Short mmCIF file of C-alpha atoms in Angstrom, two decimals:
data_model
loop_
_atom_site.label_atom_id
_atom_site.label_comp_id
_atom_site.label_asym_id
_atom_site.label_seq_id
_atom_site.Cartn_x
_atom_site.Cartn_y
_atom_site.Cartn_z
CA UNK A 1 0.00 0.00 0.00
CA UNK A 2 1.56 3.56 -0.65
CA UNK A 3 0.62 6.40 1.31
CA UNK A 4 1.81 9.97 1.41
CA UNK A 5 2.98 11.23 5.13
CA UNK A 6 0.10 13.67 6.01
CA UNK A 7 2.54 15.32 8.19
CA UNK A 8 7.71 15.78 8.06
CA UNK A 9 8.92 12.34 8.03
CA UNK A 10 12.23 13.49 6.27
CA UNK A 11 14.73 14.47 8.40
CA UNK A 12 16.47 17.35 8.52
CA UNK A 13 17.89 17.61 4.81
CA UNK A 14 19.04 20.07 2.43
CA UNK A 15 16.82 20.44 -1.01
CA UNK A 16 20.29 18.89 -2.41
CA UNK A 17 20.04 16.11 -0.57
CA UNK A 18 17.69 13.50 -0.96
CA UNK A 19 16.24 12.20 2.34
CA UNK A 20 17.55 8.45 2.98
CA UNK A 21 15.33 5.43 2.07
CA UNK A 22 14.93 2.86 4.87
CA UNK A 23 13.23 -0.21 5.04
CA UNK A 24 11.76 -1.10 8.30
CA UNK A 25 10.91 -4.65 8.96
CA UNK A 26 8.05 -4.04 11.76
CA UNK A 27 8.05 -6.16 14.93
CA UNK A 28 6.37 -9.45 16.14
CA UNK A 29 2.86 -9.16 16.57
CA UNK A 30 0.79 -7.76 13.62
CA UNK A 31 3.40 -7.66 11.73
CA UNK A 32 3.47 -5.63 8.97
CA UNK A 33 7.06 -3.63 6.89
CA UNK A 34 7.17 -0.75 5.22
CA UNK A 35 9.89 1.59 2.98
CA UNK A 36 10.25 5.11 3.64
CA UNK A 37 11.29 6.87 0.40
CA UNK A 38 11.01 10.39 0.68
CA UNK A 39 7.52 11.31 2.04
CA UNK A 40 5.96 8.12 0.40
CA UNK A 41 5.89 4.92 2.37
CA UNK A 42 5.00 1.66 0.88
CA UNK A 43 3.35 -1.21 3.35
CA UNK A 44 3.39 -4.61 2.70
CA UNK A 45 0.50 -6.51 3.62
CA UNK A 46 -0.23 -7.26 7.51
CA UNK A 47 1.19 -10.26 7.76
CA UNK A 48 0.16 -11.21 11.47
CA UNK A 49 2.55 -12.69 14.17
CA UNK A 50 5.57 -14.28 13.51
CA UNK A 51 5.05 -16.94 15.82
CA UNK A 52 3.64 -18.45 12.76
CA UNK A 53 6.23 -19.87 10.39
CA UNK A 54 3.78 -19.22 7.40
CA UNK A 55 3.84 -15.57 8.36
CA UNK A 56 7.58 -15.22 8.48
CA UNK A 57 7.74 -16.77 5.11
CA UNK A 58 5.28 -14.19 3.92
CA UNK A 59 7.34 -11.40 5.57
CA UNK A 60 10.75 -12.38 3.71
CA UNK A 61 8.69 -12.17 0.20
CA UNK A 62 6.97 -9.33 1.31
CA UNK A 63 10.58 -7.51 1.99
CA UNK A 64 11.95 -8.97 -0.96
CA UNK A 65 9.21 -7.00 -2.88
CA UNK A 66 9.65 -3.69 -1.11
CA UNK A 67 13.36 -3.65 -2.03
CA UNK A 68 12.54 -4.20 -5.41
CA UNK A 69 10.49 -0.93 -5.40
CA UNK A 70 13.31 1.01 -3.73
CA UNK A 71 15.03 3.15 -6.24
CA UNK A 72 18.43 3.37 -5.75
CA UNK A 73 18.23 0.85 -3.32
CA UNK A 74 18.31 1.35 0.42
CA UNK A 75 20.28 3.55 3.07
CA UNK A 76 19.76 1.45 6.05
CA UNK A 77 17.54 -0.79 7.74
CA UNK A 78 15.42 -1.08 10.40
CA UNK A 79 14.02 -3.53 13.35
CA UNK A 80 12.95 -3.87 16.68
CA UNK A 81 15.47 -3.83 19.71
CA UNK A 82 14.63 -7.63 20.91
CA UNK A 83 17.17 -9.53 19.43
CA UNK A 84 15.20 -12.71 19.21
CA UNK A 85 12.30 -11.37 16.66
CA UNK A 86 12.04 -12.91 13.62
CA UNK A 87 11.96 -9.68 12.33
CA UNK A 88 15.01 -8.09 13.86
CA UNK A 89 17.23 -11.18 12.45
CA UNK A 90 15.51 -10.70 8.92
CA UNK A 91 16.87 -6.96 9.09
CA UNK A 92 20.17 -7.95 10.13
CA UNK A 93 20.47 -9.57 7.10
CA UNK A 94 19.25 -8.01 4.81
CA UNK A 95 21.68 -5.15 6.12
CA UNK A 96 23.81 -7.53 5.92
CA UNK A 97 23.94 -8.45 2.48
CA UNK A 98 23.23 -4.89 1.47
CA UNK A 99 26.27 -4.00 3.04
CA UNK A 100 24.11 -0.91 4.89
CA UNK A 101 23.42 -0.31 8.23
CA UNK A 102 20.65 -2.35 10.53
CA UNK A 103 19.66 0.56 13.20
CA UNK A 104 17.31 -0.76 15.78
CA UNK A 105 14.85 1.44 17.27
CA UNK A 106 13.26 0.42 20.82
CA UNK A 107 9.73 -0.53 20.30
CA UNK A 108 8.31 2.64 22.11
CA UNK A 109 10.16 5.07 20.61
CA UNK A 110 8.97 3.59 17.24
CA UNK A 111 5.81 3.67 18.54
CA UNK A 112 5.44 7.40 19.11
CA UNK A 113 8.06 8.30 16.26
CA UNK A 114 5.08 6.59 14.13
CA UNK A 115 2.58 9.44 14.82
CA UNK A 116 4.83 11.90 14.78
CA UNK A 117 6.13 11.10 11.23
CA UNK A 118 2.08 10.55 10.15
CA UNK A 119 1.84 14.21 11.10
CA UNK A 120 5.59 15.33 10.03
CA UNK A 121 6.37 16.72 13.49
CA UNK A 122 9.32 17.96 14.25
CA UNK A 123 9.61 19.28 17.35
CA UNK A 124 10.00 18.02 20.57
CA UNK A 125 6.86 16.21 22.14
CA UNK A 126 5.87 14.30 24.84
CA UNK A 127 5.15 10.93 24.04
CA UNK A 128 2.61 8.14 25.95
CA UNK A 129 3.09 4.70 24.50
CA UNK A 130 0.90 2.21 26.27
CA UNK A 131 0.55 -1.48 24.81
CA UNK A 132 0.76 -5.14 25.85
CA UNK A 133 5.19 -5.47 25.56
CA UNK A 134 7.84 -3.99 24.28
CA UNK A 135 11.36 -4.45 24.93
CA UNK A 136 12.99 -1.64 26.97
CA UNK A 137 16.57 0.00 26.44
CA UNK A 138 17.17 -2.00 30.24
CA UNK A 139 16.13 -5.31 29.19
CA UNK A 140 12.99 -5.45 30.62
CA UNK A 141 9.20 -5.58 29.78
CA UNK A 142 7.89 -2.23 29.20
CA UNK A 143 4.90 -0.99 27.89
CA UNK A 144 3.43 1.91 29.95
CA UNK A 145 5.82 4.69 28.87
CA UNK A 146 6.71 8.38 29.25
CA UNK A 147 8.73 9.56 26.52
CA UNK A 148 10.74 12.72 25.72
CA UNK A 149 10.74 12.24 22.07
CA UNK A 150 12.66 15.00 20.14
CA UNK A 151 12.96 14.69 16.40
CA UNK A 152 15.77 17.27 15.95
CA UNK A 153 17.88 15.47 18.09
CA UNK A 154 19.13 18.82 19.18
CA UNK A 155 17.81 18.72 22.83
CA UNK A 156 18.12 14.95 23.25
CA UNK A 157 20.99 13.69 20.97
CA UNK A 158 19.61 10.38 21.48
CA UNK A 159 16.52 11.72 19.61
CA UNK A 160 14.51 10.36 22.90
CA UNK A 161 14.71 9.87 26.44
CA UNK A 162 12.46 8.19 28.95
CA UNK A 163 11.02 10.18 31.17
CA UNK A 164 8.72 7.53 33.43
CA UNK A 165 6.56 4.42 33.29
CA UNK A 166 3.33 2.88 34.81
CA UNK A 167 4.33 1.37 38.41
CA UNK A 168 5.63 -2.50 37.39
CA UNK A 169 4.30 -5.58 38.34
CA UNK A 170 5.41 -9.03 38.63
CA UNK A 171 4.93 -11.54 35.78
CA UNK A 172 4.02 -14.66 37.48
CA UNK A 173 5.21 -17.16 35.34
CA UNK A 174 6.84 -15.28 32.59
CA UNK A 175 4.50 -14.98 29.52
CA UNK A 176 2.15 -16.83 30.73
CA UNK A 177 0.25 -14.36 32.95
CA UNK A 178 -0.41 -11.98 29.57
CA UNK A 179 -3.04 -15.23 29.39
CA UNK A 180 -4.14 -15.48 32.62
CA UNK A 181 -6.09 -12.45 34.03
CA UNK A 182 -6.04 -13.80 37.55
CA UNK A 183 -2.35 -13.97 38.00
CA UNK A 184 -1.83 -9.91 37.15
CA UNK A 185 -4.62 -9.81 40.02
CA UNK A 186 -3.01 -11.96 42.30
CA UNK A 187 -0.01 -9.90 41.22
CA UNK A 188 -1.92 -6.64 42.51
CA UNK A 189 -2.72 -8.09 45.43
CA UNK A 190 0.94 -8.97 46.12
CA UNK A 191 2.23 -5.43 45.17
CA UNK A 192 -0.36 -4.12 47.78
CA UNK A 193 1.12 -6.33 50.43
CA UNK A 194 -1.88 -8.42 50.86
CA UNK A 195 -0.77 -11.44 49.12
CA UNK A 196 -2.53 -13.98 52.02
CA UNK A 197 -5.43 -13.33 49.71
CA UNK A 198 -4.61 -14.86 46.38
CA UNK A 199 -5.53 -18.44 47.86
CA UNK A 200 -8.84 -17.32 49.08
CA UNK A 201 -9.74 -15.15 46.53
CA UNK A 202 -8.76 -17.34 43.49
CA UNK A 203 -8.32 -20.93 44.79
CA UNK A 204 -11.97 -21.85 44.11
CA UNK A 205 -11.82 -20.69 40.10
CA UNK A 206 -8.47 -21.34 39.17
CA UNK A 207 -7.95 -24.73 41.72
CA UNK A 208 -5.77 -24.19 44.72
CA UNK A 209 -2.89 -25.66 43.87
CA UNK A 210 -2.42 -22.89 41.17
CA UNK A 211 -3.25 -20.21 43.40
CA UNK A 212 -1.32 -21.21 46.09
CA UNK A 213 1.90 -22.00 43.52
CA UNK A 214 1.35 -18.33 42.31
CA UNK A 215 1.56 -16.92 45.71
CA UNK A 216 4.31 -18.40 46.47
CA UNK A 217 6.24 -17.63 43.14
CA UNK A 218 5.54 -13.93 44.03
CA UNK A 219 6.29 -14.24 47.35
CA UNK A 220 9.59 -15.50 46.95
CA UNK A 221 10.35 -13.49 43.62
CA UNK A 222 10.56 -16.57 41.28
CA UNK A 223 10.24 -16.45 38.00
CA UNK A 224 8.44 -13.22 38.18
CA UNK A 225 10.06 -10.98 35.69
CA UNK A 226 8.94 -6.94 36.26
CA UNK A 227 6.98 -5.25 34.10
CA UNK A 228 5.27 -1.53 33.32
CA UNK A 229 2.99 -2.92 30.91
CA UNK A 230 -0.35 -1.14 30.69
CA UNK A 231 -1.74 -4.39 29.09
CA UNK A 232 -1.53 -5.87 32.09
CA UNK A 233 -2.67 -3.34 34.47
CA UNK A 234 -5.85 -3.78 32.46
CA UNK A 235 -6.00 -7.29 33.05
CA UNK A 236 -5.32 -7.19 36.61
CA UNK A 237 -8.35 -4.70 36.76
CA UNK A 238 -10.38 -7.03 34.44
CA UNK A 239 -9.34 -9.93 36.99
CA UNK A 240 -9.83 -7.87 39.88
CA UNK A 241 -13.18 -7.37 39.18
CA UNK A 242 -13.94 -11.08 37.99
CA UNK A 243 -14.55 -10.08 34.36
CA UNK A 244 -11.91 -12.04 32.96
CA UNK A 245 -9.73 -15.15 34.39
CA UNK A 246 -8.65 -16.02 31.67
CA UNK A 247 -8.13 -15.25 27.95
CA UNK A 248 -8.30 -17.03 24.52
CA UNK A 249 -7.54 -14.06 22.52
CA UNK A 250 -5.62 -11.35 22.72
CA UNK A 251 -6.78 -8.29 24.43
CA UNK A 252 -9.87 -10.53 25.56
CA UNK A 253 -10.06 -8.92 29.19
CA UNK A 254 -9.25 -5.65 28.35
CA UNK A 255 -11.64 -5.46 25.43
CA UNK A 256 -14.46 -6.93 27.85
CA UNK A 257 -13.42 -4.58 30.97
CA UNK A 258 -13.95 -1.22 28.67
CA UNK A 259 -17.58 -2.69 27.66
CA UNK A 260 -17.96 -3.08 31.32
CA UNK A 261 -17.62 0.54 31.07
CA UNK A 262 -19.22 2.05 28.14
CA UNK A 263 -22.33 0.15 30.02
CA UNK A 264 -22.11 1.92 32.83
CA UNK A 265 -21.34 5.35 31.49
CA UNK A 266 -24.17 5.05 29.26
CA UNK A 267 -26.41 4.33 31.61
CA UNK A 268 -25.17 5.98 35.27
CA UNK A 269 -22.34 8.11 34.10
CA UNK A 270 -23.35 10.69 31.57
CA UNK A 271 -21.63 13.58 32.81
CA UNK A 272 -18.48 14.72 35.65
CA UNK A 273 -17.87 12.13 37.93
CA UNK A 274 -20.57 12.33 40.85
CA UNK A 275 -20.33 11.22 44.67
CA UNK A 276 -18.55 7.67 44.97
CA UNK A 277 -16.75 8.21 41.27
CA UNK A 278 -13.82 10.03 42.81
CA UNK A 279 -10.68 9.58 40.21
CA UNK A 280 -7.67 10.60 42.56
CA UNK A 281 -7.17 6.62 43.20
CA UNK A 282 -3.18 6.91 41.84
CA UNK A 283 0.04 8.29 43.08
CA UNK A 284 2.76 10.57 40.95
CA UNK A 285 6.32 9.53 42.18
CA UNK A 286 9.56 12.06 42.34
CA UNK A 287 11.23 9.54 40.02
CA UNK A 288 8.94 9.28 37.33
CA UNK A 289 6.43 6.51 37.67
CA UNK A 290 2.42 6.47 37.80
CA UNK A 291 1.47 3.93 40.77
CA UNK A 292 -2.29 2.86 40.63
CA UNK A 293 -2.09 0.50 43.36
CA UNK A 294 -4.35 2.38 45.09
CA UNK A 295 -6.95 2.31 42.20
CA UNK A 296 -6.50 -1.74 42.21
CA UNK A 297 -7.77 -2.00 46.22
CA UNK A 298 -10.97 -0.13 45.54
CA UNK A 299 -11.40 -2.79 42.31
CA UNK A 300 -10.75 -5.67 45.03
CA UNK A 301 -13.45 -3.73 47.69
CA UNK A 302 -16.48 -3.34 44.56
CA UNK A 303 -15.55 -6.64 43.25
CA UNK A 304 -16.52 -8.27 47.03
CA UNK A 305 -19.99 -7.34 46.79
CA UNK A 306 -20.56 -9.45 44.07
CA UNK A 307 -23.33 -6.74 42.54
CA UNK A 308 -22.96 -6.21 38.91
CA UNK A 309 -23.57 -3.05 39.13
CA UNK A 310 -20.60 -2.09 41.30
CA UNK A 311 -18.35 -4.83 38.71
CA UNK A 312 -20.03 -1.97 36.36
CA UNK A 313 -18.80 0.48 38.25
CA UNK A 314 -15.36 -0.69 38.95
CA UNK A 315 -14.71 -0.76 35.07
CA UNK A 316 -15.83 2.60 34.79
CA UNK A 317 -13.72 3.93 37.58
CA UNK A 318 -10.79 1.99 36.45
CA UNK A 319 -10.74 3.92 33.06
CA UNK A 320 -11.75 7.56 33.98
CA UNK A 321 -8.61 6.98 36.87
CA UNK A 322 -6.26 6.34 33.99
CA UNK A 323 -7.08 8.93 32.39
CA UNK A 324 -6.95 11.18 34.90
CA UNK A 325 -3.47 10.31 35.90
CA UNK A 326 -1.94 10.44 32.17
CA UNK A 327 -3.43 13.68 31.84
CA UNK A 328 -1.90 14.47 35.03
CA UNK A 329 1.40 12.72 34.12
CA UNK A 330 1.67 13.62 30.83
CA UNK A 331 0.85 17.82 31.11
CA UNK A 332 3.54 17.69 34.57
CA UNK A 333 6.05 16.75 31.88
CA UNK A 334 4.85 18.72 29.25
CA UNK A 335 5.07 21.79 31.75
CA UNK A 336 8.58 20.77 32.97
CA UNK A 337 10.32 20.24 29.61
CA UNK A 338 8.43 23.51 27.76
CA UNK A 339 6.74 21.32 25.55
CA UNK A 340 2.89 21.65 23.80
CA UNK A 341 2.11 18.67 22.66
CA UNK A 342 1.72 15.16 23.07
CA UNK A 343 2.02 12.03 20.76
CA UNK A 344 -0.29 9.07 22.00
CA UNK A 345 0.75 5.68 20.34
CA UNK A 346 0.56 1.57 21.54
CA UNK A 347 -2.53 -0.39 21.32
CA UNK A 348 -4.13 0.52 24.14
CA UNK A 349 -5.06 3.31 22.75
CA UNK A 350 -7.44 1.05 20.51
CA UNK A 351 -9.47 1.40 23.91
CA UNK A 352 -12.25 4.23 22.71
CA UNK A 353 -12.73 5.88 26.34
CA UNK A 354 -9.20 5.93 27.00
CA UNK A 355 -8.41 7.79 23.56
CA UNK A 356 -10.87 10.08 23.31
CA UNK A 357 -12.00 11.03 26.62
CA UNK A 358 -7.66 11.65 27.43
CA UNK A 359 -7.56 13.48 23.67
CA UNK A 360 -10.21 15.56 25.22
CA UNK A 361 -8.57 16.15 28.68
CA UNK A 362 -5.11 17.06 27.39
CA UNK A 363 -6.93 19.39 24.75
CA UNK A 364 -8.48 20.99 27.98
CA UNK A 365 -5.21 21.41 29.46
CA UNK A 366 -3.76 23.63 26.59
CA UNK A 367 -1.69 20.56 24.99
CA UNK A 368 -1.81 19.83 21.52
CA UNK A 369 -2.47 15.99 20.87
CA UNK A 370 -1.58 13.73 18.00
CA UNK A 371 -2.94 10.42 17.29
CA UNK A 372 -2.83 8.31 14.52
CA UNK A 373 -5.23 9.02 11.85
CA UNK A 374 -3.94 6.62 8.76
CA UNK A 375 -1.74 4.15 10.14
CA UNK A 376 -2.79 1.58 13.28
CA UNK A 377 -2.16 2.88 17.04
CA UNK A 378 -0.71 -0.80 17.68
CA UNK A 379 2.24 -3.15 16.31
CA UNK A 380 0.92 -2.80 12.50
CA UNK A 381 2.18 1.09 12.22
CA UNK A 382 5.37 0.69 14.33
CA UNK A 383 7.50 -0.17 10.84
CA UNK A 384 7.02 3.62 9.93
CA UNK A 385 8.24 4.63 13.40
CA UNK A 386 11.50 2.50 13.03
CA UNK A 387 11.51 3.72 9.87
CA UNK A 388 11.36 7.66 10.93
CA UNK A 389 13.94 6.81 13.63
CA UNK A 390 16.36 5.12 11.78
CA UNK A 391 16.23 8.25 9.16
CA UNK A 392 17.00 10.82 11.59
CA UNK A 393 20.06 8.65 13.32
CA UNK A 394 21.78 8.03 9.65
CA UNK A 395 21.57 11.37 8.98
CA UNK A 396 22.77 12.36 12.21
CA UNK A 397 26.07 10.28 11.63
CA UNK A 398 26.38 11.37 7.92
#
């Protein structure tokens, strides 16, 4: 697919100089490439995750096709920082046997240097990139991030710097707790210091042994890598609140804890939050991070009643929180670092309250937002953010 950059994806180049053509290989889920040639990018097709070997197949043709568009050839390539993806060894290479560079790009940079290059930006912004995983510059899981993400490279010669994350939980298990609801619950529970209550509060769904092996992995720290993912702060409110135990799909307890909400706001919630609604349920730390702890023990206290209302209720609160604190976190930095506007990128922001009702808060605060308006919030439009990236850093070492 070709598309024309509705917004200054080039980097800073003189007319004499053509801008550098990069191919960008995506990253794991959704996956999806793209070539950045001048202000015209060419997609290939989504080609979905590359757990699938069919889909990495598809992904090497696909590739193969967009360098055969690429006149002149190609400047450099780029890929996600986790060494591991299919797609970040493809781009090796490829660069490889190009004999140009392979530039990766962590996946939440990309992820707000894709809406900045839909609208040709360039100027500092702030940047909130909230999704299910990404790797982080540290090694670890992110995915609830606060970015400083400066085009120009002239205020952060990185081109980015981050500037906090959501509070990070435990992964009980590893991976395996992105599938399982409950455990980002019992996780909660644990992070609040009451983790005597995973047993009783979970033994009877999930069977005891499991609860009880899951309290004690988290009690004694093992395998129970950190993470700032906001995916999973939604499922430990969707398995807070009993919505969701467990998922088949992707996004399955997230996706049913915002309908949770849009039922309750259509029908008890029309307006400013009345008596009981209160949204101050999160704390802003000195070193960067958003803590909604709190927010998770009033989930636990509506989710004892048992009344579907108050489950209602709970969903409700738990998004109108959120975006009260990312308003609140992301205009602090915006005020602190002299910046106007603010880049929202990640999947989560496929969530329809979250989007617009913090588009519409941030708006209200003086900022300027951008969102994406042609390519996808999640994984699908993060090639033209690696792409963008990878741009900016060649020509910064040319």
């Amino acid at each position: 697919m070709n598309a024309i950059l509705s917004g200054a994806a080039a980097a800073s180049t003189s007319a004499a100089t053509p801008a550098p053509t990069i191919l960008a290989c995506g990253a794991w889920l959704k996956n999806a490439a793209c070539l950045l040639q001048g202000d015209s990018v060419r997609w290939t097709k989504l080609h979905g995750d590359l757990d699938d070997p069919a889909n990495c197949l598809a992904l090497e043709q696909s590739v193969a096709a967009l360098l055969a568009l690429a006149e002149g050839g190609v400047d450099a390539v780029a890929h996600d920082l986790h060494p591991d993806f299919f797609s970040t060894r493809l781009a090796q290479r490829v660069a490889f046997d190009l004999a140009v560079p392979a530039i990766a790009v962590q996946h939440h940079h990309a992820h707000v240097a894709a809406v900045l290059a839909e609208h040709r930006w360039q100027a500092p912004a702030i940047g909130l990139a909230l999704d299910g995983v990404g790797l982080g510059s540290d090694g670890a899981a992110w995915g609830g991030e606060l970015l400083l993400v400066d085009p120009t490279r002239r205020r952060e010669p990185e081109g980015w710097r981050r500037l906090g994350h959501l509070h990070s939980l435990a992964l009980p298990g590893g991976d395996v707790a992105a599938r399982q609801p409950w455990r980002m619950a019992a996780s909660a529970l644990h992070a609040l210091e009451r983790g005597d209550e995973i047993v009783p509060r979970f033994g009877a769904d999930v069977g005891f042994l499991a609860a009880r092996t899951v309290q004690t992995m988290l009690a004694r720290n093992i395998h129970c890598p950190p993470t700032s993912s906001a995916g999973r702060w939604f499922d430990a409110a969707a398995g807070a609140l009993g919505i969701c135990r467990a998922q088949q799909g992707e996004a399955e307890a997230a996706i049913a804890l915002e309908q949770m909400a849009l039922e309750y706001l259509a029908l008890e919630y029309l307006a400013q939050p009345g008596p009981g609604m209160e949204v101050n349920h999160y704390a802003l730390h000195a070193d960067g991070r958003l803590d909604l702890r709190s927010l998770l023990a009033v989930l636990f206290a509506l989710a004892d009643g048992g009344d579907q209302q108050q489950i209602r209720r709970g969903a409700a609160l738990f998004h109108l929180t959120l975006v009260d604190a990312l308003a609140h976190w992301a205009s602090q930095a915006a005020d602190l670092h002299g910046i106007d506007t603010v880049a929202l990128g990640g999947g989560c922001f496929l969530n329809r309250i979250v989007k617009e009702r913090l588009s519409a808060e941030l708006a209200r605060r003086g900022l300027r937002v951008l969102s994406p308006q042609i390519n996808s919030c999640g994984d699908a439009g993060l090639a033209l953010g690696q792409a963008w990236v990878a741009r900016t850093r060649y020509v910064a070492v040319r």
